[in-house]
PDB file of C-alpha atoms in Angstrom:
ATOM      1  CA  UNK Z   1     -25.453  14.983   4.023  1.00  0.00           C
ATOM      2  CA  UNK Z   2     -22.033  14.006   2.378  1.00  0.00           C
ATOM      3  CA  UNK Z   3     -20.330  12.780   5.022  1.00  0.00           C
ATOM      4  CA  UNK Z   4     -22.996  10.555   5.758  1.00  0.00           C
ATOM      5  CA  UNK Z   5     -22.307   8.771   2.864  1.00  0.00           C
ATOM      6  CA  UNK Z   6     -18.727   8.596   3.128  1.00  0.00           C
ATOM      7  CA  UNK Z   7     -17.036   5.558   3.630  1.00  0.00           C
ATOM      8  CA  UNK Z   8     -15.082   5.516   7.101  1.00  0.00           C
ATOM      9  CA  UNK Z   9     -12.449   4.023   9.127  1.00  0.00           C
ATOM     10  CA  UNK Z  10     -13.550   0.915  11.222  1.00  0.00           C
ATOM     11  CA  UNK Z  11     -12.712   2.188  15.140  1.00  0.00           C
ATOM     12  CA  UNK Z  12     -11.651   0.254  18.269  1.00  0.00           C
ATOM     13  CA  UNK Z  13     -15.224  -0.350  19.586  1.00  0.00           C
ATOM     14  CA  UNK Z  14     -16.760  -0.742  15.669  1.00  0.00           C
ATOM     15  CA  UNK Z  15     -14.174  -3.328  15.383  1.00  0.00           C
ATOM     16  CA  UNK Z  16     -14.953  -4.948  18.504  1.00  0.00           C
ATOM     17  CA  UNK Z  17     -18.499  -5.328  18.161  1.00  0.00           C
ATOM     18  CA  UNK Z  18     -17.950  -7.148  14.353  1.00  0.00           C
ATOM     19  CA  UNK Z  19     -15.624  -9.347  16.177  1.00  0.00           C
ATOM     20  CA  UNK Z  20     -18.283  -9.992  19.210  1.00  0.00           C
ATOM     21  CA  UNK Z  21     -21.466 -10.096  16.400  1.00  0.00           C
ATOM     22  CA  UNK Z  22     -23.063  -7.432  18.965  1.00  0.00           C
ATOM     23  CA  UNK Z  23     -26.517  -7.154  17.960  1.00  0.00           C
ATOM     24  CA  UNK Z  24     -26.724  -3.502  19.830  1.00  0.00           C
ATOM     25  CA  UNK Z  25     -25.040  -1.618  17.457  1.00  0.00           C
ATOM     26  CA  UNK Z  26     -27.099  -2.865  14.620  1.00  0.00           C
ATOM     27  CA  UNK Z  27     -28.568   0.218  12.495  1.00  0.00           C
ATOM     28  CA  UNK Z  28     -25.692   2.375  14.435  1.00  0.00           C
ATOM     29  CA  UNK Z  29     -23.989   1.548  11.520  1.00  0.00           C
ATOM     30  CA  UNK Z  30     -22.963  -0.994   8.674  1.00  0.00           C
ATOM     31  CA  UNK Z  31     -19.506  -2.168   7.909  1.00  0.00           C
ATOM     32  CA  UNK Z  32     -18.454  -3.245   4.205  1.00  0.00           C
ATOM     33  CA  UNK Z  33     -15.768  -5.212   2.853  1.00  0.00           C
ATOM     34  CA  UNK Z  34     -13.837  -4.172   0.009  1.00  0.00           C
ATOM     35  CA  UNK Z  35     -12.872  -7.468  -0.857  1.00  0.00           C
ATOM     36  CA  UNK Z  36     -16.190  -9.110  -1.572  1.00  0.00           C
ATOM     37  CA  UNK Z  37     -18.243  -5.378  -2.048  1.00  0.00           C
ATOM     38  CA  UNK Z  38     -20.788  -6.721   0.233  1.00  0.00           C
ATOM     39  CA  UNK Z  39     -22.181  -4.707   3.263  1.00  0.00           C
ATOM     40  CA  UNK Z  40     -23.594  -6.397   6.970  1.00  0.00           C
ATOM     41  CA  UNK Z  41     -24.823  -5.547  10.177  1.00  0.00           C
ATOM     42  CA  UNK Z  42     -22.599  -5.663  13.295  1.00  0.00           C
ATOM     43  CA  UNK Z  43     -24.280  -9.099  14.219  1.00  0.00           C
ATOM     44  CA  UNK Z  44     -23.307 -10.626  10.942  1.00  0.00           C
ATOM     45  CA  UNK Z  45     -23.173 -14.471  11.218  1.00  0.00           C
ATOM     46  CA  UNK Z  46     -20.863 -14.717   8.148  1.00  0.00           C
ATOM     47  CA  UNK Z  47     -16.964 -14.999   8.166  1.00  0.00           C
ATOM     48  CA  UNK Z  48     -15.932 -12.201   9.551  1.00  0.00           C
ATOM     49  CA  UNK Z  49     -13.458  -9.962   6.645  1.00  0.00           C
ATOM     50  CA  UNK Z  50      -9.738  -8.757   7.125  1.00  0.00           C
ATOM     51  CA  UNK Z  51      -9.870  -5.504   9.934  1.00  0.00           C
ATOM     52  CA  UNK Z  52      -8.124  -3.770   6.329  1.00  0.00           C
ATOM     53  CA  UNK Z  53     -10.684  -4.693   4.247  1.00  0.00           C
ATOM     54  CA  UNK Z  54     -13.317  -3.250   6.007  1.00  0.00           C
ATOM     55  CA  UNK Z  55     -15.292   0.204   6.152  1.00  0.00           C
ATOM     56  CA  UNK Z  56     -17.583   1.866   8.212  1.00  0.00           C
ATOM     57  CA  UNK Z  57     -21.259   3.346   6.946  1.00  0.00           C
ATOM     58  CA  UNK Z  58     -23.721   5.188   8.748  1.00  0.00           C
ATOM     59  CA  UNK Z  59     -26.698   3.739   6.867  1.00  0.00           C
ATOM     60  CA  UNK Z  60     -27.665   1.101   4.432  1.00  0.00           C
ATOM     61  CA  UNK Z  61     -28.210   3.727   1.409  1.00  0.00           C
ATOM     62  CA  UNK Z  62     -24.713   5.165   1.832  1.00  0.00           C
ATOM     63  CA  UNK Z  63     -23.127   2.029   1.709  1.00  0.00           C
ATOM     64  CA  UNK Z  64     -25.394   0.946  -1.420  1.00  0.00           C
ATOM     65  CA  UNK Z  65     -24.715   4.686  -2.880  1.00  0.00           C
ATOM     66  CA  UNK Z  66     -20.614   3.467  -2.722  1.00  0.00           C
ATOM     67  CA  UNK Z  67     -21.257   0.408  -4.577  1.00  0.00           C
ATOM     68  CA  UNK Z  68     -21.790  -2.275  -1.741  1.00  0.00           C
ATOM     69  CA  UNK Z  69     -24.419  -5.028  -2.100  1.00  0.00           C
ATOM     70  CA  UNK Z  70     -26.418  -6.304   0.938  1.00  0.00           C
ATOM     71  CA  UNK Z  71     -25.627  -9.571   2.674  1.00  0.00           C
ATOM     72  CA  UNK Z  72     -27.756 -12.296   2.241  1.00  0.00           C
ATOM     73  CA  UNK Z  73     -28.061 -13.542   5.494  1.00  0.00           C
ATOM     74  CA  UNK Z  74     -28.213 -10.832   7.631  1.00  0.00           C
ATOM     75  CA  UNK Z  75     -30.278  -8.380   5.136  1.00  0.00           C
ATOM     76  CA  UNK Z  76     -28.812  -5.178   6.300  1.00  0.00           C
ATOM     77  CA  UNK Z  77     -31.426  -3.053   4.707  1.00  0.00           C
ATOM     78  CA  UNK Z  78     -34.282  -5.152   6.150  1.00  0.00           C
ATOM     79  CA  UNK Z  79     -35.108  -6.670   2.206  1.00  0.00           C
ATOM     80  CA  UNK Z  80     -34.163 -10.340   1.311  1.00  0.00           C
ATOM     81  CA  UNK Z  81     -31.475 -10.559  -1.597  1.00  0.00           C
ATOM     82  CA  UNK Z  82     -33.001 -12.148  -4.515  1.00  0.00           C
ATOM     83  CA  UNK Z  83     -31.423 -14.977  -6.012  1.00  0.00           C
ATOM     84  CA  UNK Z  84     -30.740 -12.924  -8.978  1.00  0.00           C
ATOM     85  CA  UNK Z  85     -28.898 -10.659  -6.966  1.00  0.00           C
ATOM     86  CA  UNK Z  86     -27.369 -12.976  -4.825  1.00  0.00           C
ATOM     87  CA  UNK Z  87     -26.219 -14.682  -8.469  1.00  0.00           C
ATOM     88  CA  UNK Z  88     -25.013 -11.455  -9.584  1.00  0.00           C
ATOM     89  CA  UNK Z  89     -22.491 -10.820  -6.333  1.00  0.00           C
ATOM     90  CA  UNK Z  90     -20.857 -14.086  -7.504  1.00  0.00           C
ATOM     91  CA  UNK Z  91     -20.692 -13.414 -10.775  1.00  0.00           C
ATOM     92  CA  UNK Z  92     -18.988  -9.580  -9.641  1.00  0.00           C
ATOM     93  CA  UNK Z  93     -16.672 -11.941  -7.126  1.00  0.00           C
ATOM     94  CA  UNK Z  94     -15.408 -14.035  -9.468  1.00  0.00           C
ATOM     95  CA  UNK Z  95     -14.829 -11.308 -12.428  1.00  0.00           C
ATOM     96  CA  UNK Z  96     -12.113  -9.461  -9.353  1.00  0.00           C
ATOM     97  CA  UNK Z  97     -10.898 -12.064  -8.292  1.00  0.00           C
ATOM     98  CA  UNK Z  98     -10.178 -14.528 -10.952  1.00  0.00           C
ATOM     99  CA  UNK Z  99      -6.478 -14.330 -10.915  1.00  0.00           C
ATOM    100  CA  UNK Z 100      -6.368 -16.166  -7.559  1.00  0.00           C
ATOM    101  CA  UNK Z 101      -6.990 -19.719  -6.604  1.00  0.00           C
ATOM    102  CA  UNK Z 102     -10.808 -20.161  -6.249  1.00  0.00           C
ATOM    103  CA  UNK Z 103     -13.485 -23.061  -5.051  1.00  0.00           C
ATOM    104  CA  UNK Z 104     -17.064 -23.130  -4.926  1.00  0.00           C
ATOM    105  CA  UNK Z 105     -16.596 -22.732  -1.203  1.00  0.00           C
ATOM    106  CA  UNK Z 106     -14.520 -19.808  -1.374  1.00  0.00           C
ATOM    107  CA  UNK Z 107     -17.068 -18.059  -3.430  1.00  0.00           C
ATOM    108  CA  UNK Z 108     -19.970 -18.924  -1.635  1.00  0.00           C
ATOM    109  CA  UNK Z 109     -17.823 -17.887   1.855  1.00  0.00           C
ATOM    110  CA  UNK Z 110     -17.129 -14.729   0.241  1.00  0.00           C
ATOM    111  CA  UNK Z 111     -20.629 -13.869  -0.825  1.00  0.00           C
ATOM    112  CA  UNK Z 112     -22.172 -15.440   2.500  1.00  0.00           C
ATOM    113  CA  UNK Z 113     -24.635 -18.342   1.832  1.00  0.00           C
ATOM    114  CA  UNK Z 114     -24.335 -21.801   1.502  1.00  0.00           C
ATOM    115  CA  UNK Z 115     -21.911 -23.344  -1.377  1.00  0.00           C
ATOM    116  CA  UNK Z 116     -24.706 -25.905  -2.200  1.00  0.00           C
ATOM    117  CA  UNK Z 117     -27.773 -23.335  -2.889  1.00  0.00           C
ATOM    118  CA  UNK Z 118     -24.897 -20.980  -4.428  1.00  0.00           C
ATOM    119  CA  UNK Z 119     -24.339 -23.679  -6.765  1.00  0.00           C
ATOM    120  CA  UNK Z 120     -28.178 -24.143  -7.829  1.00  0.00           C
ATOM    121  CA  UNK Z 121     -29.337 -20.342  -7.868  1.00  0.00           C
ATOM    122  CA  UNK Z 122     -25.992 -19.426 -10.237  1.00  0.00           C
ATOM    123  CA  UNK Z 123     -26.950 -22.837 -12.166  1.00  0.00           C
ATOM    124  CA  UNK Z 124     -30.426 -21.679 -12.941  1.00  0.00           C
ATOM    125  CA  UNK Z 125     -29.700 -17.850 -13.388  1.00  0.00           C
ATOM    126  CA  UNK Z 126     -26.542 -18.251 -15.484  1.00  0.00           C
ATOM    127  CA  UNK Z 127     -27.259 -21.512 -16.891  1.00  0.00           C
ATOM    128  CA  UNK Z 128     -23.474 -22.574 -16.132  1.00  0.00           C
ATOM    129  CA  UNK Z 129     -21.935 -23.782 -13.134  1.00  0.00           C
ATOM    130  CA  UNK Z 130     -19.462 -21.283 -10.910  1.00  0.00           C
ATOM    131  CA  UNK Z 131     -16.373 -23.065 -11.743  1.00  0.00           C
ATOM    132  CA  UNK Z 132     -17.435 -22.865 -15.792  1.00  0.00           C
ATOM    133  CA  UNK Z 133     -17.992 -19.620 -15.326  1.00  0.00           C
ATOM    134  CA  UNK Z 134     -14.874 -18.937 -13.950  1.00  0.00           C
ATOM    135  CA  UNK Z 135     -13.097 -21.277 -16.296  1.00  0.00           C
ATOM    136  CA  UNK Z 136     -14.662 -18.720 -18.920  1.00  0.00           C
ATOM    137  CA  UNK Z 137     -13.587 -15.899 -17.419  1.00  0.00           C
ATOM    138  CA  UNK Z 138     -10.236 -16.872 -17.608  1.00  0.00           C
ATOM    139  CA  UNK Z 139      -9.963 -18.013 -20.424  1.00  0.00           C
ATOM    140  CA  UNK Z 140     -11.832 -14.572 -22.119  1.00  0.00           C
ATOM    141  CA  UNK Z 141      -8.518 -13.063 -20.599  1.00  0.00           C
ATOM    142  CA  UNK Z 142      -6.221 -15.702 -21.570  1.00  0.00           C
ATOM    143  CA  UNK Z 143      -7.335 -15.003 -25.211  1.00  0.00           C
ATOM    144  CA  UNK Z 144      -6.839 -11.010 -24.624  1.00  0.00           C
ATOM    145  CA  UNK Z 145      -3.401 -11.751 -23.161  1.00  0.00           C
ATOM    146  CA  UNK Z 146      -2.891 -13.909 -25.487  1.00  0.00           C
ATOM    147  CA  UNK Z 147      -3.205 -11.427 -28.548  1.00  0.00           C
ATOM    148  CA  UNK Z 148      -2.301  -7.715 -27.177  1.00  0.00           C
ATOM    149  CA  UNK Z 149       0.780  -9.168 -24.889  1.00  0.00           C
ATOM    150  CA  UNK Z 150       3.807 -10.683 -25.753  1.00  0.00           C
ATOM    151  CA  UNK Z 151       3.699 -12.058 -22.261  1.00  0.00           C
ATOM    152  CA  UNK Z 152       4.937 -16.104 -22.032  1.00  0.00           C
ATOM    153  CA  UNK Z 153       2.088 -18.745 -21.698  1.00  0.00           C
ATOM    154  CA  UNK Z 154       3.501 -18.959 -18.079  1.00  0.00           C
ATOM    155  CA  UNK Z 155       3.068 -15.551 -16.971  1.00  0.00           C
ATOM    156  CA  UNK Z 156      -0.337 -15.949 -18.643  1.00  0.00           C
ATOM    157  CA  UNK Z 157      -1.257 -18.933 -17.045  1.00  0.00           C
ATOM    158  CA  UNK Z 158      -0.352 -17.105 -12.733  1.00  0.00           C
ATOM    159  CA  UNK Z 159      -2.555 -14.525 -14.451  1.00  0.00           C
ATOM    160  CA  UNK Z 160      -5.481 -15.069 -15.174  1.00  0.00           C
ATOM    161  CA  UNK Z 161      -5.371 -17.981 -12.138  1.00  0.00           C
ATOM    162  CA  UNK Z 162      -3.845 -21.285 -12.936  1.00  0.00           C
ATOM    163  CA  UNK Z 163      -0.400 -21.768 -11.584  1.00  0.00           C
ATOM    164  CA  UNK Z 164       0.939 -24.340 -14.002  1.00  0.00           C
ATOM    165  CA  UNK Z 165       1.020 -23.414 -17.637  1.00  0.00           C
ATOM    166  CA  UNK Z 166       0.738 -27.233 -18.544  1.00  0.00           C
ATOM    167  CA  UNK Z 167      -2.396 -26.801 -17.212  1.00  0.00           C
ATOM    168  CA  UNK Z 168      -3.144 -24.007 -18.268  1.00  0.00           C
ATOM    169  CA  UNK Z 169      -2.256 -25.034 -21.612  1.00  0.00           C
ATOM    170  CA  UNK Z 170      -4.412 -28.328 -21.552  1.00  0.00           C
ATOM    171  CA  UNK Z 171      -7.739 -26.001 -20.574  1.00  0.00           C
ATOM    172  CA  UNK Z 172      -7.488 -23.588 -23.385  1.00  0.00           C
ATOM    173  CA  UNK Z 173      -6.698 -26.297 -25.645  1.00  0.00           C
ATOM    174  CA  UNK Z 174     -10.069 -28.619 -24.453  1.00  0.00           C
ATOM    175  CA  UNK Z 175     -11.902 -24.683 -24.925  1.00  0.00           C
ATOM    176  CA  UNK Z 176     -10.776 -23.854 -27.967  1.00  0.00           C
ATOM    177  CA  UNK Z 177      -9.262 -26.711 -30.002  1.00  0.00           C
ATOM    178  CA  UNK Z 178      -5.951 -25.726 -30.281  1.00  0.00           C
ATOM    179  CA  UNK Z 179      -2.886 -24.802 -28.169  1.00  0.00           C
ATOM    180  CA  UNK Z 180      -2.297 -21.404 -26.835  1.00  0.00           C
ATOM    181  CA  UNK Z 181       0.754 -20.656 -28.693  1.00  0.00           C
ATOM    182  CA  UNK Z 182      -0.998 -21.839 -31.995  1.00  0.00           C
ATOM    183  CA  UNK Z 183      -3.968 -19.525 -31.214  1.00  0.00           C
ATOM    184  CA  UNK Z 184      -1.832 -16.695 -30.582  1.00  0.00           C
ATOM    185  CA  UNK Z 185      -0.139 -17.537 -33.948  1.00  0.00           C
ATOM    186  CA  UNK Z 186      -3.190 -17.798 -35.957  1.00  0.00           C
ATOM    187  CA  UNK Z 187      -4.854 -14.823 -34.613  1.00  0.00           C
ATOM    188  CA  UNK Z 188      -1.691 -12.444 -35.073  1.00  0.00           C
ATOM    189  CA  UNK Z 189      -1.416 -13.752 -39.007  1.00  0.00           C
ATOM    190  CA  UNK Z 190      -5.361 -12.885 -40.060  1.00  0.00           C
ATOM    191  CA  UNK Z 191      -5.155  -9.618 -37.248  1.00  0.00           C
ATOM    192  CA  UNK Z 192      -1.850  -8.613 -40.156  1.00  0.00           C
ATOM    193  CA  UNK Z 193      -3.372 -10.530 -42.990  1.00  0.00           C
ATOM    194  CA  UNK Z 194      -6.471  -8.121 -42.457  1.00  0.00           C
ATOM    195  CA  UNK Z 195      -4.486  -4.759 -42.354  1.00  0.00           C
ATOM    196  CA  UNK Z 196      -2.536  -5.076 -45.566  1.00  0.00           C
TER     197      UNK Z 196
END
């Protein structure tokens, strides 16, 4: 049925038993947060999401069917999350959420496990730790702002997630040899040099 997999409004007594981890309304049905796209049972042990973040599913395949991943620690469709998958949820965390201030901890909070084993399993899978990654994910859009905006390197910097353009200007530098402004220059000349 559709409206079985329809995402729904969190209620008064759906809401209450996420706040109170009630174990009896496990499988009654699952609540998601839009925020980290992972899904939990009621009795969730993990930090418990914004009331308007969340959304309510009837079962664990119309949650997954929406786009939700299952929680690692309380495996809300009864299957362990693989490392792979639980390195993947990071990796989808950090891509939407880049522009804001990040920490190991805050990603491992946000994708419910341990910052330590977070650390290892992203390590090994990715080869790279979280905060490289996520120094290379904003620095991939630093370089695309950099080239199709004629933003300032400060408005650059609060966008892609580092509130001082000093440093942001001292990371792309150590990344790619040379300061933003000069990379924006050099780009621009071949990108013209190239058309004519």
């Amino acid at each position: 049925m559709a409206a079985d997999r329809a995402e729904q409004a969190v209620n008064v007594e759906q809401w209450q038993a996420i706040n109170e981890r009630d174990k009896r309304f496990d499988g009654e049905f699952f609540y998601a947060d839009r925020n980290t796209q992972l899904y939990c049972k009621p009795s969730c042990p993990s930090r418990l999401p914004k009331f308007n973040h969340v959304c309510i599913f009837t079962s664990a395949e119309a949650a997954e069917v929406n786009g939700y991943s299952p929680c690692r620690r309380c495996r809300p469709n009864g299957k362990a999350v693989t490392d792979l998958e639980w390195a993947s949820q990071a990796e989808r965390f950090i891509h939407n959420h880049y522009q804001h201030p990040l920490s190991v901890n805050s990603i491992a909070e946000a994708c419910h496990g341990p910052s330590s084993e977070l650390q290892k399993v992203f390590i090994r899978i990715y080869g790279v730790s979280l905060l490289d990654y996520l120094d290379r994910v904003r620095m991939d859009q630093a370089r695309y702002l950099l080239i199709h905006s004629r933003r300032f390197i400060k408005q650059i910097a609060e966008l892609v997630g580092i509130p001082s353009a000093s440093e942001f200007s001292r990371k792309f530098k150590e990344k790619e040899g040379m300061a933003p402004t000069l990379y924006r220059r050099r780009v621009r000349k071949r990108e013209s040099e190239q058309r004519y």
